[in-house]
Structures are given as C-alpha cells and as structure tokens.
Amino acid sequence: MAAAQGRFSDGADGVDGAKESSVPLPFRRAVDGLRKARLRSGIEIDPVKPPQRLAPYAYALEAAVVDGEEDLADGRLILLHDPSGHDAWQGAFRLVTLVRAELEPEMAADPLLPEVCWSWLTGALEARGLAYGEPSGTVTMASSHYFGGLGERRPATQIEIRASWTPREGVGGVPDTSAHLAAWCELLCQIAGLPPLGPAEGAPGVVSLPQRRGPHHP
C-alpha cells in the first residue's frame, strides 16, 4: 500500500502552536488518528481549511482516487467536536462527508444504485466493527446531455453522497478516527469503481500526514 500524498494548505488547521494547548485533548487525539490512518494505494489526501460554524472544533480532509492524471472520485471528510455534546449528534463528535464520482452508463441505469451506494458507506463501517449512531444523508444523481456543438459528447451522470454519522467514543472519550477514515476511503474507492480490498492483499501502510498547525478552533 502506498502512503497518501499531500501537504497542508496554508491555514488548513486554523490555529498556531501557542493556542494548541487550549484544544481539548480528546479532539487532538482524534485528529492524530486521522493523520496516522491506514489507506490503500491510489488515494491522494490533503488537509484543508475546515468550516468554522458547524462546531467549536473542526478538522477537514480532501481526498481523491487517482488513476494516472485522472480523478476517478473525490470527496471531503470533516471531523466535528463539541466538548459539551450535541443533542442531534447524540455524542461529542460527528463525521460529515461529501463524495462525488462520474458513473459509467451501465451503472447510472441501475435503479437500485442510490440504495447500493448508501450500503457501501454503512457496510464499510460495519466491516471494521465500528460502532456509530445517528446516520443520515442523501444520494443524488444528476445527468447531463449534450447538444449542438457539444453533441458528440456522450451523456454523463454524476453521483453525490452527502452523509454524516456519530462515531462512538472509546477510551478517553476518543473515537477510532483512523478506522473511520479507512472506511470512508473504501467508500470513495467503491464509488470510483475499484474492487474492495481482500484479506490476501495485506494491511495497508501507515500514512503520516505532515503537521503544520494545530486543529481548528474558531
């Protein structure tokens, strides 16, 4: 398995080292779990600036499944944390995602595809024995047909998955964010058309994302 390729964008994590000590320890450990996640080859991942109004603390990653110069699928995963808890989340952490890919015509014609795509997410989480709650989301398909000067292009269909779930907290009130990120990357690979990993393919290598600044605290 190849390590993820990436770098921090300027200001991707939000605060400087002097303020990092004010960030709750469970959130720092959850972010460390994301930075050390085990990913399969063909995935490029970058920390990016997180949203500032969804929770007191946030950390975000963008990833793409790459084949040469072509992106087969891309998405964003955001880790949210509210130390006082959140009624809608039923917990102190929340994972929010957006995943997109262009579909082959035969896949786009499958009326069960939205249900299948949602099952890829829940199945990836459950395959790793991850406890989670309050899942919600949408699966949207949009078709484009071309006319006139663009008439030679074949119709294209893009699928988009928006989802969120509450990762159950473990020791020290910290969820297993490494495993949740690995499950999310498996969803990304499946929507890109790659086959699931089998046991014979071995464990992926450890990916350490380069650190530049601490987690975001508005």
JSON list of C-alpha atoms in Angstrom, two decimals:
[
{"chain": "A", "resi": 1, "resn": "MET", "atom": "CA", "xyz": [0.00, 0.00, 0.00]},
{"chain": "A", "resi": 2, "resn": "ALA", "atom": "CA", "xyz": [1.29, 3.42, -0.88]},
{"chain": "A", "resi": 3, "resn": "ALA", "atom": "CA", "xyz": [1.31, 6.33, 1.53]},
{"chain": "A", "resi": 4, "resn": "ALA", "atom": "CA", "xyz": [-1.11, 9.13, 0.84]},
{"chain": "A", "resi": 5, "resn": "GLN", "atom": "CA", "xyz": [0.43, 12.09, -0.91]},
{"chain": "A", "resi": 6, "resn": "GLY", "atom": "CA", "xyz": [-0.33, 15.54, 0.34]},
{"chain": "A", "resi": 7, "resn": "ARG", "atom": "CA", "xyz": [0.64, 18.65, 2.22]},
{"chain": "A", "resi": 8, "resn": "PHE", "atom": "CA", "xyz": [-1.05, 21.13, 4.49]},
{"chain": "A", "resi": 9, "resn": "SER", "atom": "CA", "xyz": [-2.65, 24.09, 2.80]},
{"chain": "A", "resi": 10, "resn": "ASP", "atom": "CA", "xyz": [-1.87, 27.48, 4.35]},
{"chain": "A", "resi": 11, "resn": "GLY", "atom": "CA", "xyz": [-4.03, 27.85, 7.41]},
{"chain": "A", "resi": 12, "resn": "ALA", "atom": "CA", "xyz": [-5.51, 24.40, 6.89]},
{"chain": "A", "resi": 13, "resn": "ASP", "atom": "CA", "xyz": [-5.72, 23.63, 10.58]},
{"chain": "A", "resi": 14, "resn": "GLY", "atom": "CA", "xyz": [-6.59, 27.02, 11.86]},
{"chain": "A", "resi": 15, "resn": "VAL", "atom": "CA", "xyz": [-4.58, 27.81, 14.98]},
{"chain": "A", "resi": 16, "resn": "ASP", "atom": "CA", "xyz": [-0.94, 28.26, 15.81]},
{"chain": "A", "resi": 17, "resn": "GLY", "atom": "CA", "xyz": [1.10, 26.18, 18.23]},
{"chain": "A", "resi": 18, "resn": "ALA", "atom": "CA", "xyz": [0.73, 28.70, 21.04]},
{"chain": "A", "resi": 19, "resn": "LYS", "atom": "CA", "xyz": [-3.00, 28.08, 21.16]},
{"chain": "A", "resi": 20, "resn": "GLU", "atom": "CA", "xyz": [-2.96, 24.35, 20.52]},
{"chain": "A", "resi": 21, "resn": "SER", "atom": "CA", "xyz": [-2.81, 23.58, 24.24]},
{"chain": "A", "resi": 22, "resn": "SER", "atom": "CA", "xyz": [-6.30, 25.08, 24.58]},
{"chain": "A", "resi": 23, "resn": "VAL", "atom": "CA", "xyz": [-7.73, 22.48, 22.19]},
{"chain": "A", "resi": 24, "resn": "PRO", "atom": "CA", "xyz": [-9.39, 19.59, 24.11]},
{"chain": "A", "resi": 25, "resn": "LEU", "atom": "CA", "xyz": [-7.21, 16.52, 24.41]},
{"chain": "A", "resi": 26, "resn": "PRO", "atom": "CA", "xyz": [-9.86, 14.12, 23.01]},
{"chain": "A", "resi": 27, "resn": "PHE", "atom": "CA", "xyz": [-10.09, 16.22, 19.84]},
{"chain": "A", "resi": 28, "resn": "ARG", "atom": "CA", "xyz": [-6.31, 16.41, 19.46]},
{"chain": "A", "resi": 29, "resn": "ARG", "atom": "CA", "xyz": [-6.11, 12.64, 19.78]},
{"chain": "A", "resi": 30, "resn": "ALA", "atom": "CA", "xyz": [-8.94, 12.18, 17.28]},
{"chain": "A", "resi": 31, "resn": "VAL", "atom": "CA", "xyz": [-7.08, 14.40, 14.79]},
{"chain": "A", "resi": 32, "resn": "ASP", "atom": "CA", "xyz": [-3.89, 12.42, 15.40]},
{"chain": "A", "resi": 33, "resn": "GLY", "atom": "CA", "xyz": [-5.87, 9.30, 14.49]},
{"chain": "A", "resi": 34, "resn": "LEU", "atom": "CA", "xyz": [-6.77, 10.84, 11.14]},
{"chain": "A", "resi": 35, "resn": "ARG", "atom": "CA", "xyz": [-3.17, 11.80, 10.48]},
{"chain": "A", "resi": 36, "resn": "LYS", "atom": "CA", "xyz": [-1.98, 8.24, 11.10]},
{"chain": "A", "resi": 37, "resn": "ALA", "atom": "CA", "xyz": [-4.74, 6.45, 9.18]},
{"chain": "A", "resi": 38, "resn": "ARG", "atom": "CA", "xyz": [-4.04, 3.36, 7.10]},
{"chain": "A", "resi": 39, "resn": "LEU", "atom": "CA", "xyz": [-5.02, 3.96, 3.47]},
{"chain": "A", "resi": 40, "resn": "ARG", "atom": "CA", "xyz": [-4.89, 1.89, 0.31]},
{"chain": "A", "resi": 41, "resn": "SER", "atom": "CA", "xyz": [-2.87, 2.88, -2.73]},
{"chain": "A", "resi": 42, "resn": "GLY", "atom": "CA", "xyz": [-4.35, 5.20, -5.34]},
{"chain": "A", "resi": 43, "resn": "ILE", "atom": "CA", "xyz": [-5.67, 7.70, -2.79]},
{"chain": "A", "resi": 44, "resn": "GLU", "atom": "CA", "xyz": [-4.27, 11.22, -2.52]},
{"chain": "A", "resi": 45, "resn": "ILE", "atom": "CA", "xyz": [-5.27, 13.12, 0.60]},
{"chain": "A", "resi": 46, "resn": "ASP", "atom": "CA", "xyz": [-4.76, 16.69, 1.82]},
{"chain": "A", "resi": 47, "resn": "PRO", "atom": "CA", "xyz": [-5.77, 18.52, 4.99]},
{"chain": "A", "resi": 48, "resn": "VAL", "atom": "CA", "xyz": [-7.81, 21.60, 4.11]},
{"chain": "A", "resi": 49, "resn": "LYS", "atom": "CA", "xyz": [-9.33, 24.53, 5.98]},
{"chain": "A", "resi": 50, "resn": "PRO", "atom": "CA", "xyz": [-12.39, 23.29, 7.89]},
{"chain": "A", "resi": 51, "resn": "PRO", "atom": "CA", "xyz": [-15.74, 25.07, 8.20]},
{"chain": "A", "resi": 52, "resn": "GLN", "atom": "CA", "xyz": [-15.92, 27.42, 11.17]},
{"chain": "A", "resi": 53, "resn": "ARG", "atom": "CA", "xyz": [-19.58, 27.46, 12.20]},
{"chain": "A", "resi": 54, "resn": "LEU", "atom": "CA", "xyz": [-20.57, 23.81, 12.43]},
{"chain": "A", "resi": 55, "resn": "ALA", "atom": "CA", "xyz": [-18.92, 23.09, 15.78]},
{"chain": "A", "resi": 56, "resn": "PRO", "atom": "CA", "xyz": [-16.47, 24.61, 18.28]},
{"chain": "A", "resi": 57, "resn": "TYR", "atom": "CA", "xyz": [-13.68, 22.43, 16.83]},
{"chain": "A", "resi": 58, "resn": "ALA", "atom": "CA", "xyz": [-13.28, 21.04, 13.32]},
{"chain": "A", "resi": 59, "resn": "TYR", "atom": "CA", "xyz": [-10.72, 19.30, 11.12]},
{"chain": "A", "resi": 60, "resn": "ALA", "atom": "CA", "xyz": [-11.13, 18.55, 7.41]},
{"chain": "A", "resi": 61, "resn": "LEU", "atom": "CA", "xyz": [-9.54, 16.38, 4.75]},
{"chain": "A", "resi": 62, "resn": "GLU", "atom": "CA", "xyz": [-9.98, 16.21, 0.98]},
{"chain": "A", "resi": 63, "resn": "ALA", "atom": "CA", "xyz": [-9.19, 13.02, -0.90]},
{"chain": "A", "resi": 64, "resn": "ALA", "atom": "CA", "xyz": [-9.26, 11.74, -4.45]},
{"chain": "A", "resi": 65, "resn": "VAL", "atom": "CA", "xyz": [-8.96, 8.30, -6.03]},
{"chain": "A", "resi": 66, "resn": "VAL", "atom": "CA", "xyz": [-6.41, 8.79, -8.78]},
{"chain": "A", "resi": 67, "resn": "ASP", "atom": "CA", "xyz": [-5.57, 6.76, -11.87]},
{"chain": "A", "resi": 68, "resn": "GLY", "atom": "CA", "xyz": [-2.66, 8.46, -13.62]},
{"chain": "A", "resi": 69, "resn": "GLU", "atom": "CA", "xyz": [-3.82, 12.01, -14.34]},
{"chain": "A", "resi": 70, "resn": "GLU", "atom": "CA", "xyz": [-7.50, 11.16, -13.88]},
{"chain": "A", "resi": 71, "resn": "ASP", "atom": "CA", "xyz": [-9.52, 11.61, -10.69]},
{"chain": "A", "resi": 72, "resn": "LEU", "atom": "CA", "xyz": [-12.00, 8.75, -10.51]},
{"chain": "A", "resi": 73, "resn": "ALA", "atom": "CA", "xyz": [-13.76, 10.09, -7.41]},
{"chain": "A", "resi": 74, "resn": "ASP", "atom": "CA", "xyz": [-13.23, 12.81, -4.85]},
{"chain": "A", "resi": 75, "resn": "GLY", "atom": "CA", "xyz": [-14.63, 13.87, -1.53]},
{"chain": "A", "resi": 76, "resn": "ARG", "atom": "CA", "xyz": [-14.25, 15.69, 1.75]},
{"chain": "A", "resi": 77, "resn": "LEU", "atom": "CA", "xyz": [-14.41, 14.35, 5.29]},
{"chain": "A", "resi": 78, "resn": "ILE", "atom": "CA", "xyz": [-14.91, 16.72, 8.25]},
{"chain": "A", "resi": 79, "resn": "LEU", "atom": "CA", "xyz": [-14.44, 15.83, 11.90]},
{"chain": "A", "resi": 80, "resn": "LEU", "atom": "CA", "xyz": [-16.53, 17.98, 14.25]},
{"chain": "A", "resi": 81, "resn": "HIS", "atom": "CA", "xyz": [-16.23, 18.18, 18.03]},
{"chain": "A", "resi": 82, "resn": "ASP", "atom": "CA", "xyz": [-18.37, 19.82, 20.66]},
{"chain": "A", "resi": 83, "resn": "PRO", "atom": "CA", "xyz": [-16.97, 19.06, 24.15]},
{"chain": "A", "resi": 84, "resn": "SER", "atom": "CA", "xyz": [-20.35, 19.71, 25.77]},
{"chain": "A", "resi": 85, "resn": "GLY", "atom": "CA", "xyz": [-22.09, 17.26, 23.45]},
{"chain": "A", "resi": 86, "resn": "HIS", "atom": "CA", "xyz": [-24.73, 17.85, 20.81]},
{"chain": "A", "resi": 87, "resn": "ASP", "atom": "CA", "xyz": [-28.33, 16.69, 21.07]},
{"chain": "A", "resi": 88, "resn": "ALA", "atom": "CA", "xyz": [-28.69, 15.96, 17.34]},
{"chain": "A", "resi": 89, "resn": "TRP", "atom": "CA", "xyz": [-25.42, 14.02, 17.25]},
{"chain": "A", "resi": 90, "resn": "GLN", "atom": "CA", "xyz": [-26.07, 12.08, 20.48]},
{"chain": "A", "resi": 91, "resn": "GLY", "atom": "CA", "xyz": [-22.36, 12.47, 21.19]},
{"chain": "A", "resi": 92, "resn": "ALA", "atom": "CA", "xyz": [-19.42, 14.88, 21.25]},
{"chain": "A", "resi": 93, "resn": "PHE", "atom": "CA", "xyz": [-18.06, 14.00, 17.78]},
{"chain": "A", "resi": 94, "resn": "ARG", "atom": "CA", "xyz": [-19.58, 13.98, 14.31]},
{"chain": "A", "resi": 95, "resn": "LEU", "atom": "CA", "xyz": [-18.21, 12.99, 10.90]},
{"chain": "A", "resi": 96, "resn": "VAL", "atom": "CA", "xyz": [-19.60, 14.76, 7.85]},
{"chain": "A", "resi": 97, "resn": "THR", "atom": "CA", "xyz": [-18.81, 13.81, 4.26]},
{"chain": "A", "resi": 98, "resn": "LEU", "atom": "CA", "xyz": [-19.36, 14.64, 0.63]},
{"chain": "A", "resi": 99, "resn": "VAL", "atom": "CA", "xyz": [-18.31, 12.11, -2.05]},
{"chain": "A", "resi": 100, "resn": "ARG", "atom": "CA", "xyz": [-18.65, 12.54, -5.82]},
{"chain": "A", "resi": 101, "resn": "ALA", "atom": "CA", "xyz": [-17.91, 10.48, -8.92]},
{"chain": "A", "resi": 102, "resn": "GLU", "atom": "CA", "xyz": [-18.92, 10.23, -12.56]},
{"chain": "A", "resi": 103, "resn": "LEU", "atom": "CA", "xyz": [-20.65, 6.97, -13.37]},
{"chain": "A", "resi": 104, "resn": "GLU", "atom": "CA", "xyz": [-20.39, 4.59, -16.28]},
{"chain": "A", "resi": 105, "resn": "PRO", "atom": "CA", "xyz": [-23.67, 4.48, -18.27]},
{"chain": "A", "resi": 106, "resn": "GLU", "atom": "CA", "xyz": [-24.50, 0.93, -17.18]},
{"chain": "A", "resi": 107, "resn": "MET", "atom": "CA", "xyz": [-24.13, 1.87, -13.51]},
{"chain": "A", "resi": 108, "resn": "ALA", "atom": "CA", "xyz": [-26.19, 5.03, -13.92]},
{"chain": "A", "resi": 109, "resn": "ALA", "atom": "CA", "xyz": [-29.05, 2.98, -15.36]},
{"chain": "A", "resi": 110, "resn": "ASP", "atom": "CA", "xyz": [-29.36, 0.83, -12.23]},
{"chain": "A", "resi": 111, "resn": "PRO", "atom": "CA", "xyz": [-32.49, 1.99, -10.31]},
{"chain": "A", "resi": 112, "resn": "LEU", "atom": "CA", "xyz": [-31.11, 0.49, -7.09]},
{"chain": "A", "resi": 113, "resn": "LEU", "atom": "CA", "xyz": [-27.84, 2.43, -7.25]},
{"chain": "A", "resi": 114, "resn": "PRO", "atom": "CA", "xyz": [-28.72, 5.01, -4.54]},
{"chain": "A", "resi": 115, "resn": "GLU", "atom": "CA", "xyz": [-29.51, 2.23, -2.06]},
{"chain": "A", "resi": 116, "resn": "VAL", "atom": "CA", "xyz": [-26.33, 0.39, -3.07]},
{"chain": "A", "resi": 117, "resn": "CYS", "atom": "CA", "xyz": [-24.18, 3.49, -2.60]},
{"chain": "A", "resi": 118, "resn": "TRP", "atom": "CA", "xyz": [-25.59, 4.09, 0.86]},
{"chain": "A", "resi": 119, "resn": "SER", "atom": "CA", "xyz": [-24.90, 0.46, 1.74]},
{"chain": "A", "resi": 120, "resn": "TRP", "atom": "CA", "xyz": [-21.26, 0.95, 0.69]},
{"chain": "A", "resi": 121, "resn": "LEU", "atom": "CA", "xyz": [-20.88, 3.51, 3.48]},
{"chain": "A", "resi": 122, "resn": "THR", "atom": "CA", "xyz": [-22.66, 1.55, 6.20]},
{"chain": "A", "resi": 123, "resn": "GLY", "atom": "CA", "xyz": [-21.05, -1.69, 5.04]},
{"chain": "A", "resi": 124, "resn": "ALA", "atom": "CA", "xyz": [-17.55, -0.19, 5.16]},
{"chain": "A", "resi": 125, "resn": "LEU", "atom": "CA", "xyz": [-18.14, 0.97, 8.73]},
{"chain": "A", "resi": 126, "resn": "GLU", "atom": "CA", "xyz": [-19.64, -2.33, 9.84]},
{"chain": "A", "resi": 127, "resn": "ALA", "atom": "CA", "xyz": [-16.91, -4.39, 8.14]},
{"chain": "A", "resi": 128, "resn": "ARG", "atom": "CA", "xyz": [-14.43, -2.79, 10.53]},
{"chain": "A", "resi": 129, "resn": "GLY", "atom": "CA", "xyz": [-16.66, -3.38, 13.53]},
{"chain": "A", "resi": 130, "resn": "LEU", "atom": "CA", "xyz": [-17.11, 0.36, 14.05]},
{"chain": "A", "resi": 131, "resn": "ALA", "atom": "CA", "xyz": [-19.87, 1.49, 16.37]},
{"chain": "A", "resi": 132, "resn": "TYR", "atom": "CA", "xyz": [-21.72, 4.55, 15.16]},
{"chain": "A", "resi": 133, "resn": "GLY", "atom": "CA", "xyz": [-25.08, 6.24, 15.57]},
{"chain": "A", "resi": 134, "resn": "GLU", "atom": "CA", "xyz": [-27.50, 8.78, 14.14]},
{"chain": "A", "resi": 135, "resn": "PRO", "atom": "CA", "xyz": [-26.56, 8.19, 10.46]},
{"chain": "A", "resi": 136, "resn": "SER", "atom": "CA", "xyz": [-28.22, 10.46, 7.92]},
{"chain": "A", "resi": 137, "resn": "GLY", "atom": "CA", "xyz": [-27.62, 11.52, 4.35]},
{"chain": "A", "resi": 138, "resn": "THR", "atom": "CA", "xyz": [-28.67, 11.77, 0.73]},
{"chain": "A", "resi": 139, "resn": "VAL", "atom": "CA", "xyz": [-27.64, 10.11, -2.52]},
{"chain": "A", "resi": 140, "resn": "THR", "atom": "CA", "xyz": [-28.17, 12.34, -5.54]},
{"chain": "A", "resi": 141, "resn": "MET", "atom": "CA", "xyz": [-27.78, 11.51, -9.24]},
{"chain": "A", "resi": 142, "resn": "ALA", "atom": "CA", "xyz": [-27.56, 14.23, -11.90]},
{"chain": "A", "resi": 143, "resn": "SER", "atom": "CA", "xyz": [-27.44, 13.53, -15.64]},
{"chain": "A", "resi": 144, "resn": "SER", "atom": "CA", "xyz": [-26.04, 15.80, -18.36]},
{"chain": "A", "resi": 145, "resn": "HIS", "atom": "CA", "xyz": [-26.98, 15.53, -22.04]},
{"chain": "A", "resi": 146, "resn": "TYR", "atom": "CA", "xyz": [-25.10, 17.48, -24.68]},
{"chain": "A", "resi": 147, "resn": "PHE", "atom": "CA", "xyz": [-26.41, 19.22, -27.80]},
{"chain": "A", "resi": 148, "resn": "GLY", "atom": "CA", "xyz": [-25.26, 21.42, -30.66]},
{"chain": "A", "resi": 149, "resn": "GLY", "atom": "CA", "xyz": [-21.52, 21.92, -30.69]},
{"chain": "A", "resi": 150, "resn": "LEU", "atom": "CA", "xyz": [-21.22, 19.53, -27.73]},
{"chain": "A", "resi": 151, "resn": "GLY", "atom": "CA", "xyz": [-23.43, 16.88, -29.31]},
{"chain": "A", "resi": 152, "resn": "GLU", "atom": "CA", "xyz": [-20.56, 14.44, -29.80]},
{"chain": "A", "resi": 153, "resn": "ARG", "atom": "CA", "xyz": [-20.10, 14.02, -26.08]},
{"chain": "A", "resi": 154, "resn": "ARG", "atom": "CA", "xyz": [-21.81, 11.05, -24.55]},
{"chain": "A", "resi": 155, "resn": "PRO", "atom": "CA", "xyz": [-24.31, 11.62, -21.71]},
{"chain": "A", "resi": 156, "resn": "ALA", "atom": "CA", "xyz": [-22.73, 11.80, -18.29]},
{"chain": "A", "resi": 157, "resn": "THR", "atom": "CA", "xyz": [-24.12, 11.05, -14.85]},
{"chain": "A", "resi": 158, "resn": "GLN", "atom": "CA", "xyz": [-22.58, 12.19, -11.60]},
{"chain": "A", "resi": 159, "resn": "ILE", "atom": "CA", "xyz": [-23.46, 10.71, -8.24]},
{"chain": "A", "resi": 160, "resn": "GLU", "atom": "CA", "xyz": [-23.07, 12.58, -4.99]},
{"chain": "A", "resi": 161, "resn": "ILE", "atom": "CA", "xyz": [-23.27, 11.20, -1.47]},
{"chain": "A", "resi": 162, "resn": "ARG", "atom": "CA", "xyz": [-23.74, 13.54, 1.45]},
{"chain": "A", "resi": 163, "resn": "ALA", "atom": "CA", "xyz": [-23.72, 11.83, 4.82]},
{"chain": "A", "resi": 164, "resn": "SER", "atom": "CA", "xyz": [-22.98, 12.26, 8.49]},
{"chain": "A", "resi": 165, "resn": "TRP", "atom": "CA", "xyz": [-22.73, 9.91, 11.45]},
{"chain": "A", "resi": 166, "resn": "THR", "atom": "CA", "xyz": [-21.65, 9.91, 15.09]},
{"chain": "A", "resi": 167, "resn": "PRO", "atom": "CA", "xyz": [-18.57, 7.76, 15.78]},
{"chain": "A", "resi": 168, "resn": "ARG", "atom": "CA", "xyz": [-18.89, 6.10, 19.15]},
{"chain": "A", "resi": 169, "resn": "GLU", "atom": "CA", "xyz": [-16.25, 7.20, 21.63]},
{"chain": "A", "resi": 170, "resn": "GLY", "atom": "CA", "xyz": [-13.73, 4.77, 23.04]},
{"chain": "A", "resi": 171, "resn": "VAL", "atom": "CA", "xyz": [-11.00, 5.04, 25.66]},
{"chain": "A", "resi": 172, "resn": "GLY", "atom": "CA", "xyz": [-10.59, 8.60, 26.91]},
{"chain": "A", "resi": 173, "resn": "GLY", "atom": "CA", "xyz": [-13.68, 9.72, 25.01]},
{"chain": "A", "resi": 174, "resn": "VAL", "atom": "CA", "xyz": [-11.87, 9.40, 21.66]},
{"chain": "A", "resi": 175, "resn": "PRO", "atom": "CA", "xyz": [-13.42, 7.64, 18.63]},
{"chain": "A", "resi": 176, "resn": "ASP", "atom": "CA", "xyz": [-11.30, 5.43, 16.38]},
{"chain": "A", "resi": 177, "resn": "THR", "atom": "CA", "xyz": [-10.92, 8.06, 13.68]},
{"chain": "A", "resi": 178, "resn": "SER", "atom": "CA", "xyz": [-8.22, 6.10, 11.85]},
{"chain": "A", "resi": 179, "resn": "ALA", "atom": "CA", "xyz": [-10.64, 3.25, 11.20]},
{"chain": "A", "resi": 180, "resn": "HIS", "atom": "CA", "xyz": [-13.46, 5.64, 10.28]},
{"chain": "A", "resi": 181, "resn": "LEU", "atom": "CA", "xyz": [-11.21, 7.35, 7.73]},
{"chain": "A", "resi": 182, "resn": "ALA", "atom": "CA", "xyz": [-10.17, 3.98, 6.29]},
{"chain": "A", "resi": 183, "resn": "ALA", "atom": "CA", "xyz": [-13.84, 3.02, 5.94]},
{"chain": "A", "resi": 184, "resn": "TRP", "atom": "CA", "xyz": [-14.60, 6.34, 4.26]},
{"chain": "A", "resi": 185, "resn": "CYS", "atom": "CA", "xyz": [-11.74, 5.80, 1.82]},
{"chain": "A", "resi": 186, "resn": "GLU", "atom": "CA", "xyz": [-13.18, 2.39, 0.98]},
{"chain": "A", "resi": 187, "resn": "LEU", "atom": "CA", "xyz": [-16.47, 4.11, 0.10]},
{"chain": "A", "resi": 188, "resn": "LEU", "atom": "CA", "xyz": [-14.51, 6.52, -2.09]},
{"chain": "A", "resi": 189, "resn": "CYS", "atom": "CA", "xyz": [-12.82, 3.62, -3.88]},
{"chain": "A", "resi": 190, "resn": "GLN", "atom": "CA", "xyz": [-16.06, 1.73, -4.39]},
{"chain": "A", "resi": 191, "resn": "ILE", "atom": "CA", "xyz": [-17.84, 4.71, -5.91]},
{"chain": "A", "resi": 192, "resn": "ALA", "atom": "CA", "xyz": [-14.76, 5.14, -8.15]},
{"chain": "A", "resi": 193, "resn": "GLY", "atom": "CA", "xyz": [-15.29, 1.59, -9.42]},
{"chain": "A", "resi": 194, "resn": "LEU", "atom": "CA", "xyz": [-12.38, -0.10, -7.64]},
{"chain": "A", "resi": 195, "resn": "PRO", "atom": "CA", "xyz": [-12.95, -3.54, -6.09]},
{"chain": "A", "resi": 196, "resn": "PRO", "atom": "CA", "xyz": [-12.97, -3.88, -2.29]},
{"chain": "A", "resi": 197, "resn": "LEU", "atom": "CA", "xyz": [-9.73, -4.97, -0.65]},
{"chain": "A", "resi": 198, "resn": "GLY", "atom": "CA", "xyz": [-9.47, -8.65, 0.17]},
{"chain": "A", "resi": 199, "resn": "PRO", "atom": "CA", "xyz": [-7.71, -10.18, 3.21]},
{"chain": "A", "resi": 200, "resn": "ALA", "atom": "CA", "xyz": [-4.96, -11.59, 0.98]},
{"chain": "A", "resi": 201, "resn": "GLU", "atom": "CA", "xyz": [-3.91, -8.09, -0.02]},
{"chain": "A", "resi": 202, "resn": "GLY", "atom": "CA", "xyz": [-2.46, -7.45, 3.41]},
{"chain": "A", "resi": 203, "resn": "ALA", "atom": "CA", "xyz": [-2.59, -4.49, 5.72]},
{"chain": "A", "resi": 204, "resn": "PRO", "atom": "CA", "xyz": [-2.07, -1.05, 4.26]},
{"chain": "A", "resi": 205, "resn": "GLY", "atom": "CA", "xyz": [0.93, 1.02, 5.21]},
{"chain": "A", "resi": 206, "resn": "VAL", "atom": "CA", "xyz": [0.76, 3.70, 7.86]},
{"chain": "A", "resi": 207, "resn": "VAL", "atom": "CA", "xyz": [0.24, 7.19, 6.49]},
{"chain": "A", "resi": 208, "resn": "SER", "atom": "CA", "xyz": [1.54, 10.13, 8.49]},
{"chain": "A", "resi": 209, "resn": "LEU", "atom": "CA", "xyz": [0.22, 13.43, 7.21]},
{"chain": "A", "resi": 210, "resn": "PRO", "atom": "CA", "xyz": [2.71, 16.28, 7.60]},
{"chain": "A", "resi": 211, "resn": "GLN", "atom": "CA", "xyz": [1.93, 18.54, 10.53]},
{"chain": "A", "resi": 212, "resn": "ARG", "atom": "CA", "xyz": [2.00, 22.29, 10.18]},
{"chain": "A", "resi": 213, "resn": "ARG", "atom": "CA", "xyz": [-0.51, 23.76, 12.57]},
{"chain": "A", "resi": 214, "resn": "GLY", "atom": "CA", "xyz": [-2.91, 22.52, 15.21]},
{"chain": "A", "resi": 215, "resn": "PRO", "atom": "CA", "xyz": [-6.63, 21.68, 14.88]},
{"chain": "A", "resi": 216, "resn": "HIS", "atom": "CA", "xyz": [-9.08, 24.45, 14.17]},
{"chain": "A", "resi": 217, "resn": "HIS", "atom": "CA", "xyz": [-10.61, 26.45, 16.99]},
{"chain": "A", "resi": 218, "resn": "PRO", "atom": "CA", "xyz": [-12.61, 29.49, 15.83]}
]
